[in-house]
């Protein structure tokens, strides 16, 4: 891509922003080298990497790039045999550690939310843990070689510390003596030329003897190495030389290890730089509030609320542009300072960003094209040095564009034909537009010439556009209007500013009738557009409100359904617990009966016990099936006597015997129950042949049916017992039993008295008595049924 075009589109400023988000120097270098790519698959891969980095940054934050440095120069020097410094070696170890940390970080994200490209990139990093450990075992984070680097170095440093201690001890004794202290400028020990010295007043130089290594600026103080420690200093110096030689050996060994892995290390450094560069693109997208564009190579461009990235978000006016579908060229007309040039640059810059693998500041769903090149002639290109006028400069650029462009290019032309005679300029502009359009390029051009409005109107594949202007405030709104040609607004502005009506009327008379018709047509289009836009905004607002209400209603309905299901499940759990408790008690009773039969020799039939257990198991409520999300509030047909219905609360089927108001008597097996009509659902309606005849349900039972002849009420209170007695007597009566036994126990006699009072009034009971010997005595009441 031509660097001049990139500068015209302010592309380098985007690169400068990107560089600021890179955390390492290699990453900043890669960011500075970013350029648009003209291959669709390459662009998609670059955008995928940016999208994954954007996702990781959003979910987990930026990866830790701390400690990673530019190791390439050091590794290359190690490869050719140069010895690396301790700080360079430690930088390599820190970079290796940082690479492993980033790899672990990305793999952790990949397990939760796949980031395929980043994961593959980190998998390419080599395992250099052994080299990292070797370096860190010898060099600390300050770039100092550790004593533990070798046994020889450890021994030498012990000798150094011992020699220094002896010298200091000797000098300390010297400067503390009363005689010598008077001859010293200060009672301290210092170092000059790597040798221990003391500050002596110049007049006492001969007293100490030895070697003078330095003097103060005034000459009053001499830094003397006393003769008594010269030999000790010499030995210390020799020991330091041994230390330096050993350190050199250690560094050479470590450098050799680096040289052996040079190719892998250079590759790792490149991968880490790419990762930093990719995450810089993701962070830039966050800051710009940019989105991932859909890319194509068929010349289609659609920006939804596209923003110029270099204009503050609170000031920029988004534009909507579509190019390459119904029309391939847009002619933007209208006065200056309306935002035409900014719109032109927005289209070009966002296209360049997308082709570079960057997100674009536009709404989701925006589409951009991979062009083979973008050409632009924007701004005042007048050159005094080349003695070119504005028109000549523009024409030079345009001629160059016409020679280089292809059908897959995007051409952006600002103020086409400006700077010369209007008649000739407009004719030349139309000729250039026609040539570019005929070639099939995608083109956006701005102009002042009203003649180009008619050209765009008449030419297929070309459409007019303009920048909106508010006549009431005499200021542009900077909104790009596709399909509406621009108006000059000169008369309206002059009138608003107070120009005389006579002058305005005279001016209107000077305008050609054809031009007036065009202006009036544009004014009418503008008025209709504003009305349609207001209606669309109103409809869109209403649609959003309805959508919000619908979502809120669905959420509330779902919440109610969940609450209902939870309550029903809780009730079923409680019922199962009650049944389980009853089963356990019944099992205990049966076990007691068996034991009693064995003890007393009474004959208790085994099949009766099995039938009793089976009846208890069948009494357990079944798991309720989930009801539909929304139950119909209204039944399709009214329920009538004889209809087969389902009882919601009991999850049972039955037949309606009779209906009384809002309740119905339903036959459920051998039982009749009063049930609310709201608790019923129609399953099958009775035949309608005789609507006036009332359906009657006849139930017949024989003695072959398994009907209980005993009812055990021990442990129940009187109210519960009477309910059970009523149900029991109904079953016995329907089963044609002549005599039944009600076991209430002896106790206080309250239960027995209450039951017998109830039997006295019951319609199915002919008589009753206490049990005889062998029947339970006073603990049982025997009832004779009618």
XYZ file of C-alpha atoms in Angstrom:
786
model
C 0.000 0.000 0.000
C 1.323 3.468 -0.950
C 2.707 5.195 2.161
C 1.354 8.531 0.925
C -2.184 7.091 0.914
C -1.667 5.740 4.444
C -0.576 9.189 5.632
C -3.527 10.834 3.874
C -5.904 8.482 5.721
C -4.177 9.132 9.104
C -3.275 5.439 9.292
C 0.065 6.138 11.068
C -1.859 7.721 13.966
C -3.743 4.448 14.454
C -0.405 2.613 14.463
C 0.933 5.044 17.097
C -2.077 4.251 19.307
C -1.522 0.525 18.779
C 2.144 0.781 19.780
C 1.132 2.296 23.145
C -0.789 -0.875 24.027
C 2.115 -3.264 23.365
C 3.890 -4.230 26.618
C 7.236 -5.397 25.242
C 9.741 -3.787 22.903
C 9.479 -6.627 20.336
C 5.695 -6.261 20.422
C 5.987 -2.511 19.860
C 8.294 -3.163 16.921
C 5.770 -5.515 15.301
C 2.959 -3.026 15.921
C 4.962 -0.306 14.205
C 5.394 -2.539 11.149
C 1.669 -3.289 10.741
C 0.349 -2.728 7.205
C -2.876 -3.603 5.347
C -3.074 -7.042 3.674
C -4.781 -7.654 0.328
C -5.555 -11.396 0.754
C -8.976 -12.277 2.198
C -7.879 -15.447 4.028
C -4.907 -13.676 5.596
C -7.162 -10.836 6.758
C -9.663 -13.300 8.265
C -6.848 -15.028 10.147
C -5.549 -11.702 11.493
C -9.046 -10.704 12.605
C -9.586 -14.093 14.252
C -6.434 -13.581 16.302
C -7.614 -10.104 17.327
C -11.052 -11.498 18.199
C -9.538 -14.206 20.423
C -7.283 -11.682 22.171
C -10.302 -9.408 22.653
C -12.192 -12.335 24.212
C -9.332 -13.298 26.561
C -8.862 -9.663 27.597
C -12.597 -9.346 28.289
C -12.910 -12.602 30.259
C -9.605 -12.776 32.167
C -7.751 -9.510 31.572
C -4.443 -8.983 29.799
C -1.853 -11.796 29.960
C 1.243 -11.153 32.115
C 3.999 -9.936 29.773
C 6.167 -8.599 32.619
C 9.830 -9.644 32.536
C 9.915 -10.353 28.787
C 12.715 -8.419 27.082
C 14.244 -8.271 23.618
C 16.640 -11.233 23.665
C 17.285 -11.388 19.900
C 20.585 -9.380 19.857
C 22.010 -11.367 22.784
C 21.001 -14.748 21.303
C 22.501 -13.852 17.908
C 25.791 -12.840 19.591
C 25.820 -16.085 21.579
C 25.292 -18.022 18.351
C 28.514 -16.603 16.860
C 30.574 -17.229 20.012
C 30.427 -13.928 21.901
C 30.233 -13.998 25.694
C 27.011 -12.610 27.181
C 26.867 -10.412 30.268
C 25.097 -11.570 33.443
C 22.204 -9.148 32.824
C 21.746 -10.427 29.256
C 21.716 -14.012 30.460
C 19.230 -13.246 33.184
C 17.029 -11.418 30.614
C 16.927 -14.636 28.576
C 15.909 -16.652 31.666
C 13.226 -14.107 32.603
C 11.862 -14.166 29.057
C 11.681 -17.969 29.097
C 9.811 -17.838 32.402
C 7.440 -15.182 31.031
C 6.730 -17.342 27.977
C 5.809 -20.340 30.129
C 3.557 -18.146 32.275
C 1.727 -16.726 29.228
C 1.346 -20.210 27.734
C -0.222 -21.486 30.959
C -2.504 -18.423 31.127
C -3.841 -18.867 27.576
C -4.297 -22.628 27.968
C -6.364 -21.974 31.097
C -8.660 -19.701 29.114
C -8.734 -22.159 26.195
C -10.112 -24.923 28.428
C -13.079 -22.762 29.434
C -13.674 -20.868 26.192
C -11.723 -22.074 23.113
C -9.200 -19.689 21.534
C -7.830 -21.995 18.856
C -5.342 -19.695 17.142
C -3.763 -18.351 20.349
C -3.591 -21.862 21.766
C -1.785 -23.161 18.675
C 0.618 -20.219 18.860
C 1.556 -20.905 22.497
C 1.966 -24.618 21.755
C 4.810 -23.658 19.394
C 6.869 -22.292 22.297
C 9.781 -24.631 23.094
C 10.433 -26.103 26.532
C 13.555 -24.330 27.823
C 13.041 -24.956 31.544
C 16.478 -26.573 31.882
C 18.254 -23.560 30.369
C 16.211 -21.186 32.522
C 17.136 -23.113 35.680
C 20.833 -23.220 34.701
C 20.936 -19.441 34.299
C 18.961 -18.661 37.459
C 21.143 -21.018 39.492
C 24.160 -18.882 38.567
C 22.784 -15.328 38.211
C 20.363 -13.396 40.422
C 17.698 -10.884 39.365
C 20.150 -7.984 39.829
C 22.494 -9.450 37.212
C 25.092 -10.582 39.781
C 26.847 -13.955 39.531
C 26.002 -16.027 42.605
C 28.566 -17.759 44.840
C 26.747 -21.037 44.090
C 27.568 -20.759 40.378
C 30.650 -22.968 40.956
C 32.620 -24.418 43.857
C 35.761 -22.569 42.690
C 33.951 -19.217 42.730
C 32.563 -19.957 46.171
C 36.095 -20.705 47.485
C 37.586 -17.581 45.892
C 34.898 -15.317 47.352
C 35.433 -16.784 50.814
C 39.127 -15.871 50.475
C 38.158 -12.376 49.280
C 35.918 -11.785 52.243
C 38.593 -13.079 54.627
C 41.308 -10.880 53.045
C 39.091 -7.787 53.161
C 38.264 -8.465 56.797
C 41.961 -8.729 57.734
C 42.839 -5.504 55.910
C 39.966 -3.626 57.543
C 40.925 -4.969 60.942
C 44.527 -3.780 60.392
C 43.442 -0.316 59.255
C 40.823 -0.010 62.036
C 43.552 -0.551 64.616
C 45.688 2.025 62.865
C 43.120 4.838 62.691
C 41.924 4.243 66.271
C 45.385 4.801 67.770
C 45.732 8.181 69.435
C 48.920 8.995 67.557
C 47.651 8.241 64.052
C 44.187 9.714 64.535
C 45.678 13.234 64.764
C 47.298 12.754 61.385
C 44.048 11.689 59.625
C 41.622 14.037 57.953
C 38.785 11.622 58.919
C 38.759 8.356 60.818
C 37.444 6.196 57.984
C 38.576 3.540 55.543
C 37.892 4.031 51.844
C 38.864 2.481 48.500
C 40.855 3.953 45.650
C 41.857 1.959 42.546
C 40.383 -1.182 44.146
C 42.802 -0.858 47.093
C 42.016 0.007 50.722
C 43.343 3.460 51.761
C 43.008 6.018 54.593
C 42.662 9.862 54.290
C 45.908 11.393 55.666
C 46.708 15.064 56.117
C 49.295 16.018 53.519
C 51.920 17.133 56.080
C 52.001 13.628 57.642
C 52.578 11.754 54.417
C 56.008 10.455 55.413
C 54.778 9.043 58.733
C 52.681 6.269 57.107
C 54.883 5.526 54.116
C 53.245 3.358 51.463
C 51.597 4.468 48.224
C 49.546 7.615 47.486
C 46.566 6.680 45.270
C 44.658 9.974 45.222
C 44.352 13.431 46.783
C 41.536 15.852 47.515
C 40.750 18.823 45.302
C 42.470 21.226 47.734
C 45.509 18.961 48.118
C 45.115 18.955 51.913
C 44.168 15.244 52.017
C 46.122 12.327 50.570
C 44.566 8.875 50.183
C 47.416 6.620 51.237
C 47.761 2.847 51.219
C 50.004 2.333 54.307
C 53.113 0.286 53.737
C 51.989 -2.276 56.312
C 49.011 -3.382 54.174
C 50.540 -3.159 50.673
C 51.312 -6.864 50.629
C 47.819 -7.686 51.905
C 46.237 -5.507 49.193
C 48.395 -7.178 46.567
C 47.196 -10.592 47.644
C 43.582 -9.362 47.680
C 44.038 -8.056 44.131
C 45.311 -11.431 42.985
C 42.290 -13.093 44.534
C 39.961 -10.665 42.701
C 41.634 -11.508 39.405
C 40.960 -15.182 40.124
C 37.298 -14.282 40.794
C 37.033 -12.442 37.474
C 38.546 -15.377 35.575
C 36.118 -17.822 37.218
C 33.135 -15.565 36.456
C 34.293 -15.397 32.836
C 34.373 -19.214 32.696
C 30.843 -19.413 34.133
C 29.486 -16.845 31.679
C 31.117 -18.650 28.745
C 29.522 -21.940 29.796
C 26.080 -20.332 30.092
C 26.550 -18.511 26.798
C 27.412 -21.827 25.138
C 24.138 -23.291 26.434
C 22.281 -20.319 24.941
C 24.127 -20.728 21.640
C 23.082 -24.385 21.453
C 19.401 -23.360 21.679
C 19.747 -20.190 19.606
C 17.328 -21.159 16.818
C 14.590 -22.214 19.245
C 15.135 -19.112 21.372
C 14.834 -16.809 18.358
C 11.633 -18.583 17.334
C 10.237 -18.266 20.878
C 11.092 -14.564 20.922
C 9.173 -14.104 17.666
C 6.128 -15.975 19.034
C 6.111 -13.859 22.214
C 6.370 -10.677 20.158
C 3.413 -11.832 18.037
C 1.361 -12.582 21.151
C 2.072 -9.144 22.608
C 1.212 -7.548 19.265
C -2.064 -9.507 18.991
C -3.137 -8.566 22.509
C -2.272 -4.935 21.778
C -4.824 -5.098 18.938
C -7.387 -6.571 21.335
C -6.821 -3.812 23.894
C -7.073 -1.138 21.181
C -10.452 -2.603 20.191
C -11.634 -2.313 23.819
C -10.589 1.321 24.084
C -12.173 2.260 20.735
C -15.331 0.255 21.522
C -14.735 -1.366 18.147
C -16.342 -4.514 16.726
C -15.320 -7.408 14.503
C -16.251 -6.655 10.864
C -17.388 -9.295 8.403
C -14.983 -9.400 5.458
C -15.492 -10.160 1.760
C -13.605 -9.765 -1.496
C -16.555 -8.992 -3.760
C -16.415 -5.235 -3.375
C -19.254 -4.939 -0.824
C -18.988 -2.396 1.979
C -21.607 -1.691 4.652
C -20.840 0.482 7.652
C -23.396 0.698 10.455
C -22.814 3.734 12.672
C -19.197 3.939 11.570
C -17.088 6.399 13.593
C -13.798 8.090 12.743
C -11.450 6.602 15.384
C -9.405 9.780 15.835
C -12.389 12.006 16.722
C -13.491 11.831 20.402
C -16.539 9.591 20.857
C -18.578 12.362 22.479
C -18.055 14.566 19.393
C -18.025 12.201 16.411
C -21.198 11.734 14.341
C -21.537 8.120 13.080
C -22.291 7.475 9.412
C -24.191 4.675 7.664
C -22.782 3.719 4.262
C -23.493 0.882 1.850
C -21.472 0.458 -1.330
C -21.086 -2.308 -3.903
C -24.567 -3.825 -3.962
C -27.178 -1.749 -5.828
C -24.662 0.981 -6.587
C -20.866 1.053 -6.853
C -20.314 4.821 -6.787
C -21.490 7.530 -4.365
C -21.425 11.235 -5.293
C -21.551 13.427 -2.165
C -22.592 17.028 -2.846
C -23.093 20.018 -0.581
C -21.298 23.034 0.917
C -17.966 23.080 2.733
C -17.552 22.337 6.481
C -20.373 19.822 6.310
C -18.230 16.773 7.029
C -17.755 15.383 3.504
C -14.009 14.948 3.875
C -14.362 13.303 7.314
C -16.886 10.825 5.890
C -14.503 10.068 3.021
C -11.613 9.459 5.421
C -13.800 7.355 7.722
C -14.602 4.960 4.857
C -10.951 4.742 3.804
C -9.432 4.478 7.286
C -11.883 1.812 8.519
C -11.201 -0.229 5.384
C -7.449 -0.017 6.017
C -7.899 -0.984 9.677
C -9.987 -4.045 8.798
C -7.433 -5.102 6.155
C -4.758 -4.858 8.893
C -6.623 -7.226 11.232
C -7.952 -4.450 13.495
C -11.492 -4.115 14.799
C -13.375 -1.081 13.459
C -15.391 1.502 15.472
C -18.812 0.567 14.095
C -21.857 -1.423 15.191
C -22.023 -5.225 14.974
C -22.928 -6.501 11.542
C -20.762 -4.033 9.631
C -19.111 -5.471 6.515
C -15.908 -4.388 4.809
C -14.075 -5.473 1.695
C -10.493 -6.541 1.098
C -9.415 -4.258 -1.773
C -6.248 -4.816 -3.782
C -5.474 -1.127 -3.189
C -7.071 2.072 -1.865
C -6.419 5.300 -3.769
C -7.283 8.744 -2.490
C -7.004 12.362 -3.541
C -7.979 14.292 -0.442
C -7.077 17.759 0.809
C -5.167 20.693 -0.611
C -2.186 19.219 -2.451
C -0.830 22.565 -3.719
C 2.969 22.492 -3.964
C 4.911 25.764 -4.198
C 8.178 23.868 -4.635
C 6.895 22.106 -7.746
C 5.159 25.309 -8.925
C 1.827 23.457 -9.120
C -1.579 25.039 -8.539
C -4.258 23.297 -6.492
C -5.960 22.072 -9.650
C -2.689 20.861 -11.166
C -1.760 18.998 -7.996
C -5.141 17.268 -7.807
C -4.988 16.330 -11.481
C -1.491 14.884 -11.054
C -2.747 12.623 -8.289
C -5.884 11.615 -10.197
C -3.901 10.762 -13.346
C -1.640 8.541 -11.224
C -4.712 6.848 -9.706
C -6.285 6.253 -13.133
C -3.103 4.496 -14.267
C -2.835 2.179 -11.213
C -6.419 1.335 -10.217
C -8.122 -1.981 -10.940
C -11.742 -3.232 -10.705
C -10.937 -4.401 -7.153
C -9.752 -0.988 -5.957
C -11.442 1.623 -3.769
C -11.109 5.194 -5.070
C -11.792 8.217 -2.819
C -11.842 11.659 -4.447
C -12.367 14.890 -2.523
C -13.627 18.062 -4.283
C -13.309 16.540 -7.746
C -12.760 19.171 -10.427
C -12.191 22.011 -7.959
C -9.762 24.845 -8.566
C -10.712 25.680 -12.158
C -13.563 27.098 -14.261
C -16.874 25.612 -12.996
C -18.122 24.655 -16.457
C -14.891 22.937 -17.446
C -14.375 21.521 -13.962
C -17.815 19.886 -13.816
C -17.424 18.432 -17.333
C -14.008 17.051 -16.451
C -15.339 15.642 -13.163
C -18.166 13.814 -14.982
C -15.718 12.358 -17.485
C -13.402 11.081 -14.714
C -16.330 9.611 -12.727
C -17.648 7.875 -15.829
C -14.248 6.332 -16.576
C -13.796 5.035 -13.013
C -17.374 3.775 -12.817
C -17.094 1.972 -16.156
C -13.996 0.124 -14.919
C -16.005 -1.271 -11.992
C -14.082 0.312 -9.128
C -15.788 1.147 -5.847
C -15.765 4.928 -5.628
C -16.847 7.717 -3.275
C -16.380 11.280 -4.534
C -17.291 14.685 -3.112
C -17.959 17.789 -5.200
C -19.522 21.249 -5.239
C -20.849 21.009 -8.747
C -24.628 20.737 -9.025
C -24.247 19.203 -12.516
C -22.988 16.021 -10.872
C -26.321 15.612 -9.055
C -28.055 15.053 -12.393
C -25.271 12.678 -13.498
C -25.687 10.540 -10.376
C -29.468 10.601 -10.761
C -29.392 9.404 -14.376
C -26.495 6.909 -14.215
C -27.246 3.343 -13.162
C -25.051 2.140 -10.297
C -24.342 5.706 -9.126
C -26.230 7.333 -6.240
C -26.393 10.833 -4.802
C -25.546 11.594 -1.202
C -25.166 14.705 0.928
C -24.267 15.942 4.372
C -27.296 17.025 6.388
C -27.590 20.755 7.134
C -29.905 22.289 9.741
C -31.257 25.529 8.243
C -32.810 26.553 11.553
C -29.460 26.610 13.345
C -27.404 27.440 10.229
C -25.027 24.588 11.072
C -24.225 21.157 9.643
C -25.214 17.993 11.526
C -22.386 15.976 9.919
C -24.782 13.140 9.078
C -24.276 11.416 5.724
C -27.558 10.993 3.826
C -27.459 8.367 1.082
C -29.902 8.916 -1.781
C -30.455 12.633 -1.107
C -28.432 15.155 -3.173
C -26.991 18.156 -1.380
C -28.570 21.611 -1.386
C -26.614 24.838 -1.476
C -28.884 26.432 1.195
C -27.418 29.818 0.189
C -30.770 31.610 -0.059
C -32.037 30.083 3.194
C -28.876 31.055 5.073
C -28.909 34.593 3.649
C -32.572 35.026 4.588
C -31.950 33.786 8.128
C -29.067 36.223 8.480
C -31.337 39.139 7.492
C -30.582 39.828 3.831
C -33.204 42.071 2.228
C -36.173 40.306 0.623
C -35.783 42.396 -2.546
C -32.220 41.251 -3.015
C -33.182 37.635 -2.381
C -36.046 37.866 -4.874
C -33.736 39.339 -7.501
C -31.183 36.582 -6.838
C -33.808 33.874 -7.257
C -34.748 35.414 -10.597
C -31.178 35.042 -11.778
C -31.183 31.298 -11.103
C -32.102 29.099 -14.037
C -35.583 27.582 -13.920
C -34.079 24.114 -14.269
C -31.825 24.697 -11.263
C -34.784 25.947 -9.239
C -36.765 22.803 -10.058
C -33.825 20.683 -8.933
C -33.538 22.621 -5.663
C -37.281 22.359 -5.053
C -37.164 18.637 -5.779
C -34.296 18.207 -3.341
C -36.163 20.231 -0.714
C -39.219 18.008 -1.168
C -37.083 14.874 -0.888
C -35.476 16.244 2.248
C -38.853 17.008 3.821
C -40.167 13.536 2.977
C -36.988 11.934 4.328
C -37.223 13.748 7.622
C -40.865 12.713 8.008
C -40.092 9.094 7.161
C -37.138 9.081 9.546
C -39.253 10.414 12.399
C -41.867 7.749 11.738
C -39.187 5.070 11.578
C -37.671 6.223 14.869
C -41.130 6.237 16.457
C -41.863 2.743 15.150
C -38.453 1.526 16.294
C -39.016 2.974 19.770
C -42.428 1.291 19.959
C -40.920 -2.002 18.782
C -38.218 -1.831 21.461
C -40.820 -1.102 24.148
C -42.993 -4.016 23.011
C -39.977 -6.302 22.888
C -38.988 -5.264 26.394
C -42.537 -5.868 27.661
C -42.644 -9.272 25.980
C -39.329 -10.301 27.543
C -40.448 -9.056 30.956
C -43.734 -10.965 30.643
C -41.929 -14.169 29.647
C -39.528 -13.829 32.562
C -42.364 -13.282 35.059
C -44.341 -16.187 33.591
C -41.326 -18.454 33.768
C -40.723 -17.384 37.360
C -44.333 -18.185 38.300
C -44.128 -21.588 36.604
C -40.935 -22.369 38.499
C -42.513 -21.339 41.813
C -45.563 -23.489 41.085
C -43.427 -26.502 40.170
C -41.343 -26.093 43.318
C -44.451 -25.946 45.523
C -45.980 -29.015 43.888
C -42.727 -30.926 44.172
C -42.493 -29.953 47.837
C -46.069 -31.180 48.409
C -45.296 -34.474 46.658
C -42.169 -34.910 48.772
C -44.186 -34.338 51.917
C -46.837 -36.823 50.741
C -44.185 -39.449 50.012
C -42.693 -38.912 53.457
C -46.124 -39.436 55.038
C -46.725 -42.612 52.993
C -43.256 -43.888 53.848
C -43.926 -43.327 57.508
C -47.267 -45.148 57.198
C -45.622 -48.036 55.345
C -43.002 -48.391 58.055
C -45.711 -48.407 60.730
C -47.778 -50.944 58.766
C -44.737 -53.189 58.307
C -44.179 -53.022 62.020
C -47.842 -53.935 62.660
C -47.673 -56.858 60.211
C -44.495 -58.055 61.869
C -46.221 -57.823 65.263
C -49.168 -59.843 63.866
C -46.858 -62.528 62.573
C -45.102 -62.742 65.893
C -48.470 -62.854 67.675
C -49.688 -65.617 65.372
C -46.584 -67.668 66.084
C -46.880 -67.102 69.810
C -50.655 -67.809 70.092
C -50.911 -70.380 67.310
C -53.504 -68.250 65.481
C -53.835 -68.689 61.771
C -52.910 -65.494 59.916
C -53.123 -65.907 56.158
C -49.908 -64.866 54.366
C -51.673 -63.678 51.200
C -53.722 -61.225 53.271
C -50.527 -59.654 54.553
C -49.160 -59.382 51.005
C -52.377 -57.759 49.806
C -52.229 -55.251 52.651
C -48.676 -54.285 51.760
C -49.587 -53.969 48.087
C -52.511 -51.683 48.917
C -50.166 -49.417 50.888
C -47.669 -49.258 48.029
C -50.413 -48.334 45.563
C -51.449 -45.497 47.847
C -48.095 -43.726 47.288
C -48.524 -40.694 45.009
C -46.747 -40.971 41.668
C -44.194 -38.373 40.530
C -46.067 -35.539 38.906
C -45.103 -34.854 35.318
C -44.105 -31.306 34.512
C -47.098 -29.292 33.406
C -46.905 -27.370 30.127
C -45.245 -23.953 30.370
C -48.560 -22.171 30.006
C -51.898 -23.772 30.934
C -54.881 -22.678 28.869
C -57.114 -20.448 30.943
C -60.249 -21.346 29.033
C -61.529 -24.826 28.175
C -62.578 -25.438 24.602
C -65.863 -27.077 25.726
C -67.957 -26.934 28.882
C -67.804 -29.966 31.220
C -71.084 -31.857 31.654
C -72.239 -34.843 33.770
C -70.942 -38.117 32.346
C -67.769 -36.554 30.860
C -64.422 -38.193 31.453
C -62.138 -35.723 33.192
C -58.663 -35.438 34.727
C -58.255 -33.981 38.244
C -55.082 -31.823 38.230
C -54.408 -31.897 41.962
C -54.756 -35.706 42.252
C -53.372 -36.615 38.827
C -56.332 -39.032 38.504
C -58.999 -39.694 35.872
C -62.706 -40.058 36.630
C -66.260 -39.343 35.498
C -68.471 -36.404 36.407
C -71.573 -37.548 38.322
C -73.207 -34.170 38.853
C -72.397 -30.454 38.770
C -73.399 -27.938 41.431
C -72.309 -24.382 40.750
C -68.514 -24.163 40.666
C -68.064 -27.700 42.028
C -68.580 -31.147 40.550
C -69.029 -34.591 42.090
C -66.471 -36.868 40.420
C -66.407 -40.691 40.609
C -62.769 -41.746 41.118
C -62.756 -45.545 41.215
C -64.797 -46.540 44.261
C -64.741 -42.998 45.645
C -66.856 -39.931 45.017
C -65.313 -36.510 45.620
C -66.366 -32.892 45.333
C -63.846 -31.076 43.149
C -63.578 -27.456 41.990
C -64.368 -26.987 38.284
C -61.038 -25.141 37.871
C -59.276 -28.344 38.943
C -60.790 -30.369 36.074
C -59.699 -30.880 32.483
C -62.026 -32.472 29.928
C -60.666 -35.716 28.436
C -63.668 -37.197 26.651
C -67.132 -35.760 26.292
C -70.253 -37.918 26.528
C -72.176 -38.596 23.273
C -74.525 -35.725 22.385
C -77.354 -37.901 21.008
C -79.640 -37.157 23.956
C -78.609 -33.824 25.410
C -81.598 -33.618 27.776
C -80.958 -36.999 29.370
C -78.715 -36.990 32.409
C -75.896 -39.477 32.466
C -75.884 -41.831 35.478
C -72.919 -43.911 36.535
C -73.717 -47.364 38.049
C -71.050 -49.065 40.068
C -71.240 -52.774 40.850
C -68.951 -54.559 43.228
C -68.824 -58.208 44.192
C -67.416 -60.039 47.162
C -64.611 -61.242 44.974
C -63.142 -57.705 45.010
C -60.495 -57.118 47.671
C -62.333 -54.901 50.215
C -61.029 -54.224 53.716
C -63.204 -55.479 56.546
C -61.064 -53.887 59.268
C -60.082 -50.291 60.010
C -57.307 -49.594 62.530
C -57.585 -46.079 64.021
C -55.218 -46.416 66.962
C -53.078 -43.306 67.386
C -55.499 -41.055 65.446
C -57.379 -38.138 66.884
C -61.179 -38.115 66.753
C -61.476 -35.748 63.788
C -59.095 -37.781 61.605
C -60.737 -41.008 62.736
C -64.269 -39.911 61.726
C -63.058 -39.016 58.201
C -61.469 -42.440 57.861
C -64.587 -44.172 59.248
C -66.820 -42.413 56.715
C -64.564 -43.420 53.790
C -64.258 -46.976 55.160
C -68.040 -47.449 55.547
C -68.620 -46.207 51.960
C -66.126 -48.743 50.604
C -67.603 -51.539 52.683
C -71.144 -50.670 51.598
C -70.184 -50.592 47.919
C -68.361 -53.905 48.414
C -71.518 -55.560 49.827
C -69.885 -56.334 53.180
C -72.358 -57.194 55.940
C -70.098 -56.657 58.926
C -66.951 -54.577 59.547
C -64.508 -54.144 62.424
C -63.305 -50.728 63.640
C -60.223 -50.980 65.890
C -59.947 -47.932 68.178
C -58.196 -49.369 71.224
C -59.255 -49.034 74.847
C -57.300 -45.966 76.046
C -59.399 -43.214 77.638
C -62.514 -44.183 75.685
C -62.813 -40.813 73.890
C -62.164 -42.327 70.458
C -64.554 -45.265 71.082
C -67.380 -42.968 72.287
C -66.978 -40.560 69.365
C -66.955 -43.367 66.774
C -70.013 -45.072 68.227
C -71.929 -41.751 68.306
C -71.040 -41.316 64.625
C -72.131 -44.913 63.791
C -75.491 -44.287 65.465
C -76.270 -41.561 62.905
C -74.658 -43.117 59.803
C -77.052 -44.090 56.997
C -75.219 -47.371 56.109
C -75.076 -48.742 59.703
C -77.879 -50.988 60.925
C -76.385 -51.655 64.398
C -73.106 -51.805 66.247
C -71.576 -53.492 69.301
C -68.308 -53.956 71.151
C -66.161 -56.871 70.105
C -66.594 -60.268 71.797
C -63.837 -62.363 73.294
C -61.412 -63.193 70.464
C -62.567 -60.135 68.436
C -60.671 -57.539 70.487
C -63.139 -56.865 73.268
C -63.663 -53.187 74.243
C -60.878 -52.139 71.859
C -63.022 -52.961 68.768
C -66.473 -51.886 67.600
C -68.334 -54.299 65.259
C -70.800 -52.597 62.876
C -73.609 -54.377 61.001
C -74.324 -52.728 57.623
C -77.693 -52.405 55.922
